[in-house]
XYZ file of C-alpha atoms in Angstrom:
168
model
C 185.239 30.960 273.722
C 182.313 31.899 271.247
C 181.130 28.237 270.481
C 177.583 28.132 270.373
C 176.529 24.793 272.626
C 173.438 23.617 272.665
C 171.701 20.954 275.343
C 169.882 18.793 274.364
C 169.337 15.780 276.978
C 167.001 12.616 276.820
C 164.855 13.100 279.629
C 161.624 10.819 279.777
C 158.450 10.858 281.519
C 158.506 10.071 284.958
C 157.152 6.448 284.315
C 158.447 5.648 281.030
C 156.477 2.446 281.205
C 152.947 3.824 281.641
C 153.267 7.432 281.229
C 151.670 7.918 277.424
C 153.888 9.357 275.954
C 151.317 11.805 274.995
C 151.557 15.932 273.912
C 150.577 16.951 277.161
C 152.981 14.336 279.145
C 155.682 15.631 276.683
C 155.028 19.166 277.965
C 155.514 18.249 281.766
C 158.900 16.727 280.736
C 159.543 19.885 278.584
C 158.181 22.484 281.830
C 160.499 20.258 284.588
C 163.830 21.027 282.720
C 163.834 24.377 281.385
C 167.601 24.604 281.131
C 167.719 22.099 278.209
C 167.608 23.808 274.921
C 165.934 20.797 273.588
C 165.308 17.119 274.406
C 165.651 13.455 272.610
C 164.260 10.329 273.264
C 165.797 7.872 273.337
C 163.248 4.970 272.597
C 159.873 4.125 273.976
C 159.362 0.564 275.648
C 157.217 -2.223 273.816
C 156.972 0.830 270.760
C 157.789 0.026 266.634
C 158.104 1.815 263.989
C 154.701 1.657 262.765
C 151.543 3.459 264.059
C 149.003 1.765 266.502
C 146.832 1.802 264.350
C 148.866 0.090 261.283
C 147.084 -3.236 259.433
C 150.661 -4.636 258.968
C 151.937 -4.482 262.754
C 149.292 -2.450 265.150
C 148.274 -2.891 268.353
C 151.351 -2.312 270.087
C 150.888 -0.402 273.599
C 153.139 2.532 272.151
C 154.663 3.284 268.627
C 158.018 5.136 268.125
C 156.394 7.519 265.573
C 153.360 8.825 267.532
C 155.196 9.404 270.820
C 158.210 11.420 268.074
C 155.573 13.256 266.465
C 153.744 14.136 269.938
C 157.717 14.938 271.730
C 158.423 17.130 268.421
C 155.285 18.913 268.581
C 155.449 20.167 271.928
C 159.421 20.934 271.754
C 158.520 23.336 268.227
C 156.005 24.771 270.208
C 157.701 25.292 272.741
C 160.277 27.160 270.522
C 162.936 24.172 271.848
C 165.128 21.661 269.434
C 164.098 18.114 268.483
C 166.643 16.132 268.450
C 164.910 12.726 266.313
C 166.270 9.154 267.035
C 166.484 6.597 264.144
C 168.068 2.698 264.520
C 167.581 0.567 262.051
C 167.276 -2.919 264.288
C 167.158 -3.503 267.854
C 167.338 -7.319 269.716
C 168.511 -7.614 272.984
C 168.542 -11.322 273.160
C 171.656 -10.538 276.122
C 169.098 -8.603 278.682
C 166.664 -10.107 280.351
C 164.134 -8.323 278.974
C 164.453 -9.973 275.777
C 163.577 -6.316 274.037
C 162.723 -6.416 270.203
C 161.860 -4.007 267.823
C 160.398 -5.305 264.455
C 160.608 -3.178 261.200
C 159.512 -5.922 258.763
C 162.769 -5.281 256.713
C 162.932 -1.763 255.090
C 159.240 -1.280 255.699
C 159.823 0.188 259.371
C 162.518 2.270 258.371
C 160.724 3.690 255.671
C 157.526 4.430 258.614
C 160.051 5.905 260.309
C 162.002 8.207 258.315
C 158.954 9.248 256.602
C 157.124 10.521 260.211
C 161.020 12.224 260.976
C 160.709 13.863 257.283
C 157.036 15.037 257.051
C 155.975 15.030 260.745
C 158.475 15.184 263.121
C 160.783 18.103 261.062
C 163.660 17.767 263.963
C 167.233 19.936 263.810
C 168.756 17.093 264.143
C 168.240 13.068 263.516
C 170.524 11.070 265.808
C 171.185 7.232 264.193
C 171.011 5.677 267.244
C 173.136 2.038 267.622
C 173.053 1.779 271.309
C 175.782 -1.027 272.300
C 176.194 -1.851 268.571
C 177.541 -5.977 268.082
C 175.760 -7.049 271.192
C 172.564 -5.542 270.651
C 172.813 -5.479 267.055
C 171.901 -2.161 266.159
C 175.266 -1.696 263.760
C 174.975 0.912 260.599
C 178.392 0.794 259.314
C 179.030 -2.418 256.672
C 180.947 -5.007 257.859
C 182.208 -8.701 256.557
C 183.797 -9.886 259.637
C 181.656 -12.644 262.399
C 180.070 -9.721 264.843
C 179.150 -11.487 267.182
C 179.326 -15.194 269.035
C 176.339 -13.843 271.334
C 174.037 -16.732 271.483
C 170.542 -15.521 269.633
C 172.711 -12.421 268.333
C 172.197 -12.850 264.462
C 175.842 -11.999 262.766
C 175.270 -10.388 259.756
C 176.509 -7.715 257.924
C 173.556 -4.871 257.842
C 175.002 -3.914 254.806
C 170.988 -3.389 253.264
C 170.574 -0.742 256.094
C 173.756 0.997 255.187
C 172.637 1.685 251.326
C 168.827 2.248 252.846
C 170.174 4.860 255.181
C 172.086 6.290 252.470
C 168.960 6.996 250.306
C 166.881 8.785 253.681
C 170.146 11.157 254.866
C-alpha cells in the first residue's frame, strides 16, 4: 500500500543474564536475525543508568549505557536502526525478583539521555513504562492515588514529566 514499515524487534543475547552484553555479543544477535531492520533492548538485568565505572553508583555487573552504546555501535555499523530505550524509574516490588533500577533522582536520567544524545545517536528513543502503576515506571503527570500495591510508592512523577520535557 506504499507505507514504508520498518522492524525493529528486541531480541537479546542468548543468556541475557551472563552474556556481556558486549560489541561482539551484540553482533551475534545482529547476524542471527537478519530480517529485522533494526533491534531494541529492552533493559539489561542488575544494569543502571550510570557507567561501571561511575564514583557515584559503579560496580554494578552491567550498566544500561555501555551495553546501549555497544548495541548502537554494532547496529550503525551494521547499517541497521537503533531503536534507544529510556524509563525514568523502575521497582518491581510485585515480582519476585524484587528488580530496581536507581537513578539518584535526575542524575540517572541525565547519564542516560546524555549517552542516547552523544553516544548512542539512535533513529528513534522509545520512553519505555513497561506495566506503568504497578511497576511504577509512569511519565504522564498525574494527582490521583496510583497505586495500593504494597511497597509501590504513589506519587505523581510529575519532576520526570518537566525533566523529560527538557531532553525530547
Amino acid at each position: 500500500s506504499g507505507i514504508n514499515v520498518a522492524f525493529i524487534p528486541y531480541f537479546d543475547r542468548p543468556h541475557p543474564n551472563w552474556d556481556k552484553p558486549s560489541y561482539d555479543n551484540w553482533v551475534k544477535v545482529i547476524n542471527a536475525y537478519p530480517a529485522a531492520d533494526g533491534l531494541f533492548n529492552f533493559l539489561m538485568p542488575a544494569s543502571t543508568p550510570f557507567y561501571r565505572d561511575d564514583s557515584n553508583i559503579g560496580h554494578h555487573q552491567w550498566s544500561i549505557m555501555e551495553a546501549d552504546e555497544a548495541l548502537a555501535k554494532a547496529l550503525h555499523d551494521k547499517g541497521k536502526l537503533y531503536m534507544s530505550p529510556f524509563m525514568p524509574y523502575y521497582w518491581a516490588v510485585c515480582h519476585s525478583a524484587r528488580q530496581y533500577m536507581e537513578h539518584q533522582g535526575g542524575r540517572g536520567m541525565d547519564n542516560w539521555w546524555t549517552s542516547i544524545i552523544t553516544k548512542q545517536r539512535p533513529q528513534i528513543v522509545e520512553i519505555v513504562t513497561w506495566n506503568d502503576y504497578s511497576e511504577s515506571t509512569y511519565v504522564q503527570p498525574t494527582r490521583i492515588p496510583l497505586s495500593k500495591t504494597n511497597g509501590i510508592p504513589s506519587t505523581p512523577h510529575l519532576g520526570y514529566y518537566e525533566l523529560l520535557k527538557y531532553y525530547i
